[in-house]
Every structure is written in C-alpha cells, then in structure tokens.
Amino acid sequence: MIEEISAALVVNGLILRGGFVFPVDEDAPHIASGALAKSVLLVGQAGAAPWPHFLRWREQQPSTIANPLDSWSRQVIGDVAEAFGARAVSPSDKPYLPFQQWAVRAEGLKPSPLGILMHPQYGLWHAYRGALLFEDEIALPGPGEPAHLCDACVEKPCLKSCPVDAYSTKGFAYQACLAHVRGGNGEPCRSGGCLDRNACPYGTEYRYPPDIQAFHMAAFAGL
C-alpha cells in the first residue's frame, strides 16, 4: 500500500515523509470512526516540486481565497486519504497536532538554528503539508540516525545574514523580523525570502525559487 500511496501523491509533487505506529499508551488522534489512530504517514515536499500543480489549481480558484496553499494541500491529501481509507489532517488544524514531533519521530531529524528541521539531503528546503491517519498498524522501517548537518557547520551563516539579527541562540525575534520585512529596507526579504535561510550551504539544489519564497514571505508578513 505504501507504494500506491506514494504514486497517488507524486502526481501532485508531494511525497511520503515517513511514519510510525503509535504506542498503545499514547493519546493518538482519532480517525473518522472515532477510534484512535494506530499509524500515521507524513506527507510533504522536497524542493519546489508541488508548485506547478498548486499554481494550476489556484488559477481555477477565486482570487480572494484564504490560505490557498493550505487549501490545496488539504484537497490533494484529502483525496488520497479517501482513496486509501485514512483520515487526512493538516498542520493548521485546530487544536494543533504535534507535527514537528511527528516529523522528528518519522525521519529522525533535528532542528536547525532557524527552527526548521535540517534534512541530510534537502537541507532547509522541505516542508510537511499534512498526514494520513490509519486505523491499522502500517509497518515502516525506522529512520535510523541521519547526520545532523548543523553539527558540522562551524560558521553558522544562518545566524549572521539577517540585518536585524532575527535568529540567534536566544530564539526567533518575531516582531523585529516582521517589522523589517514590512519596512522600507525589507525588499530583499520580500522578493527573495529569508536571508538567513538562504545562507545555509546545505541542500541548495532544492532551494525554492524566489517567487515561491516571496509567496511564503508575503503570507508570513500579511502582505
């Protein structure tokens, strides 16, 4: 079944991002029947593969549609869930589900200094768009222990490129970042994405093109 689900997702540029079986003593989320889920498969992207599919879908939607990428992801993943007897969930669902923790468990990744999970192949250029919850146990190989590239990165350019030092060892200065992006000096960030993220030397072949980064930055800043 894993191969069939992967094939159903890849036609829209999405990929399976691992999964796991919930321990019997864990308060797992519910499936549509009301029973507790026994397995979860994470769905996401590597690089910009979903973008052409999303743009074609968006052309058919009202220009005022809110959160279009979330809406597209829900539709695509929801269709796959229906086809395979799963419940689709999204990172933006409320109450929020622990997607970051699930991702760590599924792929064995660790956060970068920017908070984005560092992938040994994709670097910072990947995302989780949703998950599939199943009533049955789905056996998957464990993630192993991939190398955490940030441990080998001495210079940490991701902490030195932002003009307002939004990221530091103290965390993310949200208000400083937001004010800069919206302000007169924020055009490089608005048009080309986060300077700190772009400074990371890993996974650059998967880096989102400027138009995609501008889309995400506009959503972040409410522009």
Coordinates of C-alpha atoms in Angstrom, one line a residue:
M1 CA 0.0 0.0 0.0
I2 CA 2.9 2.4 0.7
E3 CA 3.9 2.3 -3.0
E4 CA 0.3 3.0 -4.1
I5 CA 0.0 6.0 -1.7
S6 CA 3.4 7.3 -2.9
A7 CA 2.3 7.1 -6.5
A8 CA -1.0 8.9 -5.7
L9 CA 0.9 11.8 -4.0
V10 CA 3.7 12.2 -6.5
V11 CA 1.3 13.2 -9.3
N12 CA 0.9 16.5 -7.4
G13 CA 4.6 16.8 -6.5
L14 CA 4.1 15.5 -2.9
I15 CA 6.0 12.7 -1.2
L16 CA 5.7 10.5 1.8
R17 CA 7.9 11.7 4.6
G18 CA 8.0 8.6 6.8
G19 CA 5.6 7.5 9.5
F20 CA 5.3 5.3 12.6
V21 CA 2.9 3.2 14.7
F22 CA 1.5 4.9 17.8
P23 CA 2.4 3.1 21.0
V24 CA -0.7 1.6 22.7
D25 CA -0.3 4.0 25.7
E26 CA -0.1 7.2 23.6
D27 CA -3.0 9.5 23.3
A28 CA -3.2 9.3 19.5
P29 CA -5.6 11.4 17.4
H30 CA -8.9 9.9 16.3
I31 CA -9.8 8.7 12.9
A32 CA -13.2 9.3 11.3
S33 CA -14.9 6.5 13.1
G34 CA -13.9 7.9 16.5
A35 CA -11.4 5.2 17.2
L36 CA -7.8 6.1 18.0
A37 CA -5.4 6.1 15.0
K38 CA -2.8 3.3 15.1
S39 CA -0.5 4.7 12.4
V40 CA 0.5 7.9 10.8
L41 CA 2.1 8.7 7.5
L42 CA 3.5 12.2 7.0
V43 CA 3.1 13.9 3.6
G44 CA 5.2 16.8 2.4
Q45 CA 7.5 18.1 -0.2
A46 CA 11.2 18.3 -1.1
G47 CA 12.1 21.5 -3.0
A48 CA 9.6 23.1 -5.3
A49 CA 8.0 20.0 -6.9
P50 CA 4.4 20.8 -5.9
W51 CA 4.5 24.4 -7.1
P52 CA 3.4 23.9 -10.8
H53 CA 0.5 21.7 -9.6
F54 CA -0.5 24.3 -7.0
L55 CA -0.4 27.1 -9.5
R56 CA -2.7 25.3 -11.9
W57 CA -5.2 24.6 -9.2
R58 CA -5.0 28.2 -8.0
E59 CA -5.9 29.5 -11.4
Q60 CA -9.3 27.9 -11.0
Q61 CA -10.0 29.4 -7.6
P62 CA -11.3 32.8 -6.5
S63 CA -8.6 35.4 -6.2
T64 CA -9.7 36.1 -2.7
I65 CA -9.3 32.5 -1.4
A66 CA -7.7 32.5 2.0
N67 CA -4.6 30.4 2.7
P68 CA -4.5 28.9 -0.8
L69 CA -1.6 26.6 -0.3
D70 CA -3.2 25.1 2.8
S71 CA -6.4 24.7 0.9
W72 CA -4.7 22.9 -2.0
S73 CA -2.8 20.6 0.3
R74 CA -6.0 19.7 2.2
Q75 CA -7.7 18.9 -1.0
V76 CA -4.9 16.8 -2.5
I77 CA -4.1 14.9 0.7
G78 CA -7.8 14.6 1.5
D79 CA -8.4 12.9 -1.9
V80 CA -5.6 10.4 -1.2
A81 CA -6.9 9.8 2.3
E82 CA -10.4 9.0 1.0
A83 CA -8.9 6.6 -1.6
F84 CA -7.0 4.6 1.0
G85 CA -9.3 4.7 3.9
A86 CA -7.4 7.2 6.0
R87 CA -8.2 10.4 7.8
A88 CA -6.3 13.5 6.5
V89 CA -5.0 16.1 9.0
S90 CA -3.2 19.3 8.4
P91 CA -0.5 21.3 10.4
S92 CA -3.0 24.2 10.6
D93 CA -5.9 22.1 12.1
K94 CA -7.0 23.2 15.5
P95 CA -6.4 22.0 18.1
Y96 CA -2.9 21.8 16.7
L97 CA -1.4 18.3 16.3
P98 CA 2.3 17.8 17.1
F99 CA 3.6 17.7 13.5
Q100 CA 7.1 18.8 14.4
Q101 CA 7.4 16.0 17.0
W102 CA 5.9 13.5 14.5
A103 CA 8.4 14.6 11.9
V104 CA 11.3 14.0 14.3
R105 CA 10.0 10.6 15.1
A106 CA 9.3 9.7 11.5
E107 CA 12.6 10.9 9.9
G108 CA 15.0 11.2 12.8
L109 CA 15.7 14.9 12.1
K110 CA 16.8 17.7 14.4
P111 CA 16.0 21.4 14.3
S112 CA 18.4 23.9 12.7
P113 CA 19.2 27.1 14.5
L114 CA 16.3 28.6 12.5
G115 CA 13.9 26.1 13.9
I116 CA 13.3 24.3 10.6
L117 CA 14.2 20.7 10.7
M118 CA 17.5 20.0 8.9
H119 CA 17.3 17.2 6.4
P120 CA 20.5 15.5 5.4
Q121 CA 19.6 15.7 1.7
Y122 CA 17.1 18.6 1.3
G123 CA 18.7 20.9 3.9
L124 CA 16.1 23.5 4.9
W125 CA 14.2 23.3 1.6
H126 CA 11.4 20.9 2.5
A127 CA 8.1 21.0 4.3
Y128 CA 5.3 18.9 5.8
R129 CA 1.9 19.5 4.2
G130 CA -0.3 17.0 6.1
A131 CA -0.6 13.5 7.4
L132 CA -2.6 10.4 6.9
L133 CA -4.1 8.6 10.0
F134 CA -4.9 4.9 9.7
E135 CA -6.9 2.6 11.9
D136 CA -4.4 -0.3 11.2
E137 CA -0.8 -0.7 12.0
I138 CA 1.4 0.1 9.0
A139 CA 4.9 -1.3 9.3
L140 CA 7.6 1.1 8.2
P141 CA 11.4 0.9 8.6
G142 CA 12.8 3.2 11.3
P143 CA 14.5 6.4 10.3
G144 CA 17.9 5.4 11.6
E145 CA 20.1 8.3 12.8
P146 CA 20.9 10.6 9.9
A147 CA 23.8 13.0 10.3
H148 CA 22.7 16.4 11.6
L149 CA 24.5 18.8 9.2
C150 CA 24.3 21.7 11.6
D151 CA 26.7 19.9 14.0
A152 CA 29.4 20.1 11.3
C153 CA 28.7 23.7 10.3
V154 CA 31.2 25.8 12.2
E155 CA 30.5 29.2 10.6
K156 CA 26.7 29.1 11.1
P157 CA 25.9 31.7 8.3
C158 CA 22.2 31.2 9.0
L159 CA 22.8 33.3 12.2
K160 CA 24.8 36.0 10.5
S161 CA 22.9 37.1 7.4
C162 CA 19.8 38.8 8.8
P163 CA 20.1 42.6 9.0
V164 CA 18.1 42.7 12.2
D165 CA 19.5 39.5 13.8
A166 CA 16.1 37.9 13.9
Y167 CA 17.6 34.5 14.6
S168 CA 20.1 33.9 17.4
T169 CA 20.9 31.4 20.1
K170 CA 18.2 33.1 22.1
G171 CA 15.5 32.2 19.6
F172 CA 13.4 34.0 17.0
A173 CA 12.8 37.7 17.3
Y174 CA 9.4 37.6 15.6
Q175 CA 8.5 41.3 15.9
A176 CA 11.9 42.5 14.7
C177 CA 11.7 40.2 11.7
L178 CA 8.1 41.3 10.9
A179 CA 8.8 45.0 11.2
H180 CA 11.9 44.6 8.9
V181 CA 10.1 42.6 6.2
R182 CA 7.2 45.1 6.1
G183 CA 9.5 48.1 6.3
G184 CA 11.5 50.2 3.7
N185 CA 14.6 48.0 3.9
G186 CA 12.8 44.7 3.7
E187 CA 12.6 44.4 -0.1
P188 CA 15.3 41.7 -0.4
C189 CA 13.4 39.6 2.1
R190 CA 10.0 40.2 0.5
S191 CA 11.2 39.4 -3.0
G192 CA 13.7 36.6 -2.3
G193 CA 12.9 35.1 1.0
C194 CA 14.6 34.9 4.4
L195 CA 18.3 35.8 4.1
D196 CA 19.3 33.6 7.0
R197 CA 17.6 30.6 5.4
N198 CA 19.2 31.3 2.0
A199 CA 22.6 31.5 3.6
C200 CA 22.5 27.8 4.7
P201 CA 25.0 25.9 2.5
Y202 CA 23.2 22.6 2.5
G203 CA 20.6 21.3 0.1
T204 CA 20.9 24.3 -2.2
E205 CA 19.8 22.2 -5.2
Y206 CA 16.4 22.0 -3.5
R207 CA 16.2 25.8 -2.7
Y208 CA 12.8 27.3 -3.5
P209 CA 12.9 29.8 -6.4
P210 CA 12.5 33.4 -5.5
D211 CA 8.8 33.6 -6.5
I212 CA 8.0 30.7 -4.1
Q213 CA 10.0 32.3 -1.3
A214 CA 8.2 35.7 -1.9
F215 CA 4.9 33.9 -1.7
H216 CA 5.7 32.4 1.7
M217 CA 7.2 35.7 2.9
A218 CA 4.0 37.6 1.9
A219 CA 1.9 35.0 3.8
F220 CA 4.2 35.4 6.9
A221 CA 4.1 39.2 6.9
G222 CA 0.4 39.5 5.8
L223 CA 1.3 41.4 2.7

